Each structure stands twice: as structure tokens, then as C-alpha cells.
Coordinates of C-alpha atoms in Angstrom, one line a residue:
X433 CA 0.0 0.0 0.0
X434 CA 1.5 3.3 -0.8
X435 CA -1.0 6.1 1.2
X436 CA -1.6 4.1 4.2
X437 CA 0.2 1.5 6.8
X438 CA -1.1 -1.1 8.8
X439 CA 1.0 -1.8 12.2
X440 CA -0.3 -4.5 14.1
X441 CA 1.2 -5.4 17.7
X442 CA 0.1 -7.9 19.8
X443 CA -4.0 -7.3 19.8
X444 CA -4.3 -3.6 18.7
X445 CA -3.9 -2.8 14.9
X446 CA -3.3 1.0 13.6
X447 CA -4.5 2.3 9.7
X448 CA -2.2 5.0 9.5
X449 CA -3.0 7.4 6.9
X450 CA 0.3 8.7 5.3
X451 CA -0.1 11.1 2.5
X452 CA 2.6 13.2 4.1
X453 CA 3.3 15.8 1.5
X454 CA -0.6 16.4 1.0
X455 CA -0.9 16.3 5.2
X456 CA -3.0 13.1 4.5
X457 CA -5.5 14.3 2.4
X458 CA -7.8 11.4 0.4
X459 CA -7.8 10.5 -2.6
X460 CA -9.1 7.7 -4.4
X461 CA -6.3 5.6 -4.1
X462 CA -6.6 6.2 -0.3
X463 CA -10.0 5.4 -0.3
X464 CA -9.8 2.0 -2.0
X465 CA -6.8 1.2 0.2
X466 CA -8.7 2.3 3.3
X467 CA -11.0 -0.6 1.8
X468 CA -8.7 -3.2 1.6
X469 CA -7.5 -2.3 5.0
X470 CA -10.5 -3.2 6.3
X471 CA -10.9 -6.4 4.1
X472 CA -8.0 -7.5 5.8
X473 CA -9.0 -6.8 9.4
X474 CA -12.6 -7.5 9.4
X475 CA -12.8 -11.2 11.2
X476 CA -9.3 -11.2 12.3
X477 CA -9.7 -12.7 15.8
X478 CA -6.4 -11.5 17.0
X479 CA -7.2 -7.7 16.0
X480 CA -9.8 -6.7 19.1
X481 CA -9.2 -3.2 18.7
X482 CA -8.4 -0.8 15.9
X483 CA -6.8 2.3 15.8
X484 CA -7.0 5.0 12.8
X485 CA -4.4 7.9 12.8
X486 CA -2.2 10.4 10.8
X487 CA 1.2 10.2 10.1
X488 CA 3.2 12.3 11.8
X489 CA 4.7 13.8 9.2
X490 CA 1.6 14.6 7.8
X491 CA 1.3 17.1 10.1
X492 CA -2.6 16.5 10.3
X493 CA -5.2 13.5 10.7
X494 CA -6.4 14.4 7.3
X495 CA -6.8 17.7 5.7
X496 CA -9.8 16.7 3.6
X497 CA -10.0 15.6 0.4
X498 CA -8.0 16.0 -2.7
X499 CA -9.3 19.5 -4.3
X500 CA -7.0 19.4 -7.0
X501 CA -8.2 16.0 -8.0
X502 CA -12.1 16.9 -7.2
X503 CA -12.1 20.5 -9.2
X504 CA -12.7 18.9 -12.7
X505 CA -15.0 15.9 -11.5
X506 CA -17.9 16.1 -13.7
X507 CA -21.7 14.7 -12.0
X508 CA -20.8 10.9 -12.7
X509 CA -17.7 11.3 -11.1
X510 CA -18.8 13.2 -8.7
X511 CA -21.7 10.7 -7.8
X512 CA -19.0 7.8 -7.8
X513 CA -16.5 9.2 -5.6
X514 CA -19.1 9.7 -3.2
X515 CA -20.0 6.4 -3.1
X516 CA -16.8 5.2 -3.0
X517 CA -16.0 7.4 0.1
X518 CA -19.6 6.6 1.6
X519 CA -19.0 2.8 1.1
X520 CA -14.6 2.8 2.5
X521 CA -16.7 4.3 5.6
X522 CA -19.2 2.1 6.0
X523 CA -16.4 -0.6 6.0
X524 CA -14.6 1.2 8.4
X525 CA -17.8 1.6 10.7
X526 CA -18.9 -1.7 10.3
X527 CA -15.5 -3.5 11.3
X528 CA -16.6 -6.2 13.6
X529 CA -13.6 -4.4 16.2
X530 CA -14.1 -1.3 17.9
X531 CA -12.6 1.9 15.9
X532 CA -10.8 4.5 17.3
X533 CA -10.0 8.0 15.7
X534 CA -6.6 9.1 17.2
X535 CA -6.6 12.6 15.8
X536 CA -3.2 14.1 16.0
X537 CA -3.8 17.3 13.8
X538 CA -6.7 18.9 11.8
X539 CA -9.3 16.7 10.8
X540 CA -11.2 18.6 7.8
X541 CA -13.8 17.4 5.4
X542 CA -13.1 13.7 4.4
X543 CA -10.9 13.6 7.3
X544 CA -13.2 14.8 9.8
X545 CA -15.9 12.4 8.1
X546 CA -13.3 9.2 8.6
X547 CA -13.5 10.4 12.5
X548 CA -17.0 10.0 12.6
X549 CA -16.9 6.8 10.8
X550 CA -15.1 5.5 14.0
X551 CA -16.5 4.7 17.2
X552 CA -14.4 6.6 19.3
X553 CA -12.7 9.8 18.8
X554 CA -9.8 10.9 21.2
X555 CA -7.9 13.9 20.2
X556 CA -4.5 16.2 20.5
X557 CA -5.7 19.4 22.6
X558 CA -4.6 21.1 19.5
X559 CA -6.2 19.5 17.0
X560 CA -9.0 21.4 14.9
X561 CA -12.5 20.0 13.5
X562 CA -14.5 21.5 10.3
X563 CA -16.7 20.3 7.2
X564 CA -15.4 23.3 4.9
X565 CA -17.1 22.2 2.0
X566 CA -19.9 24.5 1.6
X567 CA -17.2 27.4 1.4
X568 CA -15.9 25.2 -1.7
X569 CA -19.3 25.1 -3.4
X570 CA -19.8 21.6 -2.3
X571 CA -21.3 20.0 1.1
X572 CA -20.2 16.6 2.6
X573 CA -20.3 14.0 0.6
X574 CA -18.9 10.7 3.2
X575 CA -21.5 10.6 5.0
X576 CA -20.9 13.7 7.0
X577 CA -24.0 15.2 7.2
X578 CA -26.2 11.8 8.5
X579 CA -23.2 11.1 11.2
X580 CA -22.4 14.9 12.8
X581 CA -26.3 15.1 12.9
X582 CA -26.9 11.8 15.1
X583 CA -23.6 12.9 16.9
X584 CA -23.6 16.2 17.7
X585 CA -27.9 17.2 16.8
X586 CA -28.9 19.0 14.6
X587 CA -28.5 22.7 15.5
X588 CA -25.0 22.0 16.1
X589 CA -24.6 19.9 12.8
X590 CA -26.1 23.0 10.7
X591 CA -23.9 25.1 11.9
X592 CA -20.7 23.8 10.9
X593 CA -22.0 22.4 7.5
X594 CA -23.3 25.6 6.6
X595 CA -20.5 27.9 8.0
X596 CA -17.8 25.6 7.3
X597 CA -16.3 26.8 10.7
X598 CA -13.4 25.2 12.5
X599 CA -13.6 24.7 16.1
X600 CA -11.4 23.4 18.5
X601 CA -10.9 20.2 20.1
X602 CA -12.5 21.7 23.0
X603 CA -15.0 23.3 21.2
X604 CA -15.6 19.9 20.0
X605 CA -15.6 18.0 23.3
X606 CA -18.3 20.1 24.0
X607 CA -20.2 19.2 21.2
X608 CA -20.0 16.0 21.9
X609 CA -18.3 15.3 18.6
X610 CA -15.0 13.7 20.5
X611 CA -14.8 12.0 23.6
X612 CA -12.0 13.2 25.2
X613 CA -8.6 15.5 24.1
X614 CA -5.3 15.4 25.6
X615 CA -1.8 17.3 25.2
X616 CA 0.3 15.9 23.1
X617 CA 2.8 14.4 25.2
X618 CA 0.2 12.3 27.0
X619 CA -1.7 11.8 24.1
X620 CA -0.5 8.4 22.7
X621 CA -0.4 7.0 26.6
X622 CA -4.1 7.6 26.3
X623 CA -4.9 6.0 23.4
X624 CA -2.8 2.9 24.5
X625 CA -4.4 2.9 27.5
X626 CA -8.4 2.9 25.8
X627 CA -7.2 0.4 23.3
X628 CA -6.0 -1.9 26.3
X629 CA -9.6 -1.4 27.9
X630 CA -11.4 -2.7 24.7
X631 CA -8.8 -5.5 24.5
X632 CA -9.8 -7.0 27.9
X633 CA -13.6 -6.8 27.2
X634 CA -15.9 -9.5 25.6
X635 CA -14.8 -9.6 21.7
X636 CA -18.1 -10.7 21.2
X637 CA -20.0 -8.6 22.9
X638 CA -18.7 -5.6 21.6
X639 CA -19.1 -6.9 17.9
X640 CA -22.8 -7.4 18.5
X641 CA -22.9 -4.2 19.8
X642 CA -21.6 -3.0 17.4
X643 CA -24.1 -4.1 14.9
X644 CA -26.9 -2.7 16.5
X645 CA -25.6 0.6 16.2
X646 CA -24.2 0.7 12.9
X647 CA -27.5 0.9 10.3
X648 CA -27.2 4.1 7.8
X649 CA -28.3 5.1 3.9
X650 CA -26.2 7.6 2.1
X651 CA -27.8 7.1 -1.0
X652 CA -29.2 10.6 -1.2
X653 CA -26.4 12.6 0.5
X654 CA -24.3 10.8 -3.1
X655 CA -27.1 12.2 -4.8
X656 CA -26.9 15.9 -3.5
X657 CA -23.4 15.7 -3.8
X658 CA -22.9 14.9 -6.8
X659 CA -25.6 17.5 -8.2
X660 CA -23.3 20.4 -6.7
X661 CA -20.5 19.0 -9.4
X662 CA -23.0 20.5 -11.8
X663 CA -22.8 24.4 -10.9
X664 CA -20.7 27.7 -10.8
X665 CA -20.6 27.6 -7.1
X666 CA -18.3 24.1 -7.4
X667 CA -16.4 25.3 -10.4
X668 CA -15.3 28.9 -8.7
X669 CA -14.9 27.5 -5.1
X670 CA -12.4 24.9 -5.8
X671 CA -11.1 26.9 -8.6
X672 CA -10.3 29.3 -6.0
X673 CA -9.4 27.5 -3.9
X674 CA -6.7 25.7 -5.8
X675 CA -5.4 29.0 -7.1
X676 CA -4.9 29.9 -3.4
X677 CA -7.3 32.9 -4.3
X678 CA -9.9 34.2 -1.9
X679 CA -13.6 33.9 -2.8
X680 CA -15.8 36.8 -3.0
X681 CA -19.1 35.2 -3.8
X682 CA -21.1 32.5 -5.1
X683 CA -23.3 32.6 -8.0
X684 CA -25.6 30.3 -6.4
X685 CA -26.3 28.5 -9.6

């Protein structure tokens, strides 16, 4: 795999997402290794707990997706990338082990949406939280908008989707939207220490747990998605954005 690693050691395995130069964004490469990532850990009795994380050198969790490989998409492509991000996530939710998110960095659009694919989500103290894509012409497209509203509400979900706003991890602690932060030299400790927890508890109980909580459609978040792929909005806010230029306005067609 060449944009993410799988370490495994003793019980606990980590998908480390390690697109340094692009601080970890996705792409679909990512994507269909995310997949086969989880192909390869899903019913794997000796995994009872799974980690997903940045690289350190990335500098982030996961700044997003690719814009420079979204800007052109046209609807069909549009439509299939979405399902292909909606569907890695669903794998990722559905693992039979618990998941959890160790974000180490911002996690922005895509990468905020693979945190709330996970279970869990512990975070640096530092680390920043936003669904930016309605500043891009766009709105979520992984699944965002169904998970952050069960998560967080809805008040609070419509706010960030429709701002696009940051807000901190302990702006999102409060949300609801992680379950704990920590500084970063305690941070890993942490981690470790939640993963040994869901080690030592029934495997078994935790998977059918799991599937009682894990029941979603995306079908039409693809759908709206996709549509945006169709208008000015999309063409001048990742257009923009890729040319490092500031938007003014939207046309809203």
C-alpha cells in the first residue's frame, strides 16, 4: 500500500493514513486502500481493537480531500467518488472491532468524516475539526452530514456544514463530537491505555454491539453531492481555492 500503513502489535492494529506531502489528504487511491484495509482486518480474531491515525509527518489527521483532484470531476464522477468514500466508511464503521479515531492534527472534510466513521474519537488538545465544503461550493459527501447530525444534533450539525467553521478540540468536546482531548505528550499513553480497555472486554459482545448501532443510507447525500459538481458555485470554489485565491461570492447556480 503506498497512502496508508497497517502496524499491528500484539491485539491492537493502527490504519495510519500517510499522504505526508498532502498532510493526509484522500484521494481515491486512499479510499480503495482504506478498503482493503479493512478487508484484511474484518474477522481477524487476533485484532480486538483498531486504531486510525495520521502520520506524523503529515502534520494532520487528514486535511480533507483532494481538491485538485475533485475540481474537474464532472456529476458521474462526482456521484462515484461519493459512493466510493460513503462505502470505505461504511467498512470502516462496520468493522466487527471497535474503531478508534486518534486525531493528531486537523481533521477537515473527508478527514473529519473518517473520524465519525469511528467509534471513538480521542484527540490532541490542539487539534482542529471542520466540514469546509460549503465554502468550496460543495457540502459533505462521506456521509458527514447523517453522522455529525446523530452525533452532535442538529442545531450544532447545521452550523458547521453551513458555515464551514473550524472549532477546536475543546470546542468539540463540547459538542459531543470527540470523547476526550489530551496534550500531546500524553496523548499516545491515552490512546494505548483505551485500546488496552477494549482489548480486555468481551470480543463478542462488543461486535454485536456493534451491529446494533451501525444501520445508515447515504444514497441521497451521493445524490446531492454529486448534483453540486454541476454548478458555478463548485467550479469557482475549488477553482479558487486551488489558485490559493480568496472567494468573493457565489453565484448560487
Amino acid at each position: 500500500m503506498e497512502t496508508i500503513r497497517i502496524e499491528i502489535e500484539e491485539n491492537v492494529a493502527r490504519i495510519v493514513l500517510d499522504r505526508p506531502a498532502q498532510r493526509n489528504a484522500l484521494n481515491e487511491q486512499m479510499l480503495f486502500e482504506l478498503q482493503e484495509a479493512c478487508q484484511k482486518l474484518n474477522g481477524n480474531r487476533e485484532v480486538r481493537c483498531v486504531i486510525v491515525t495520521g502520520s506524523e509527518e503529515g502534520r494532520a489527521f487528514a486535511a480533507g480531500a483532494d481538491i485538485a483532484a475533485m475540481e474537474k470531476m464532472t456529476y458521474e464522477q462526482a456521484y462515484a467518488f461519493a459512493q466510493l468514500g460513503c462505502e470505505t466508511f461504511r467498512m470502516l464503521e462496520q468493522l466487527e472491532q471497535p474503531v478508534v479515531a486518534a486525531v493528531n492534527g486537523y481533521a477537515l472534510g473527508g478527514g473529519m468524516e473518517i473520524a465519525l466513521a469511528c467509534d471513538i474519537r480521542l484527540a490532541y488538545d490542539t487539534a482542529a475539526f471542520g466540514l469546509p465544503e460549503t465554502t468550496l461550493g460543495v457540502m459533505p459527501g462521506f456521509g458527514g452530514t447523517v453522522r455529525l447530525r446523530e452525533l452532535v444534533g442538529r442545531g450544532r450539525a447545521a452550523e458547521m456544514i453551513f458555515t464551514g467553521k473550524m472549532i477546536s478540540a475543546h470546542e468539540a468536546l463540547q459538542y459531543g463530537l470527540i470523547n476526550a482531548c489530551f496534550e500531546k505528550d500524553v496523548f499516545e499513553q491515552e490512546v494505548a491505555n483505551l485500546a488496552h480497555t477494549l482489548c480486555a472486554n468481551a470480543p463478542l459482545g462488543i461486535r454485536n454491539a456493534k451491529k446494533a448501532m451501525t444501520q445508515k443510507k447515504f444514497i441521497t447525500e451521493n445524490m446531492y453531492f454529486a448534483q453540486l459538481f454541476l454548478t458555478k458555485d463548485q467550479k469557482t470554489g475549488m477553482g479558487d481555492f486551488n489558485r490559493k485565491k480568496k472567494t468573493e461570492y457565489f453565484s448560487g447556480e
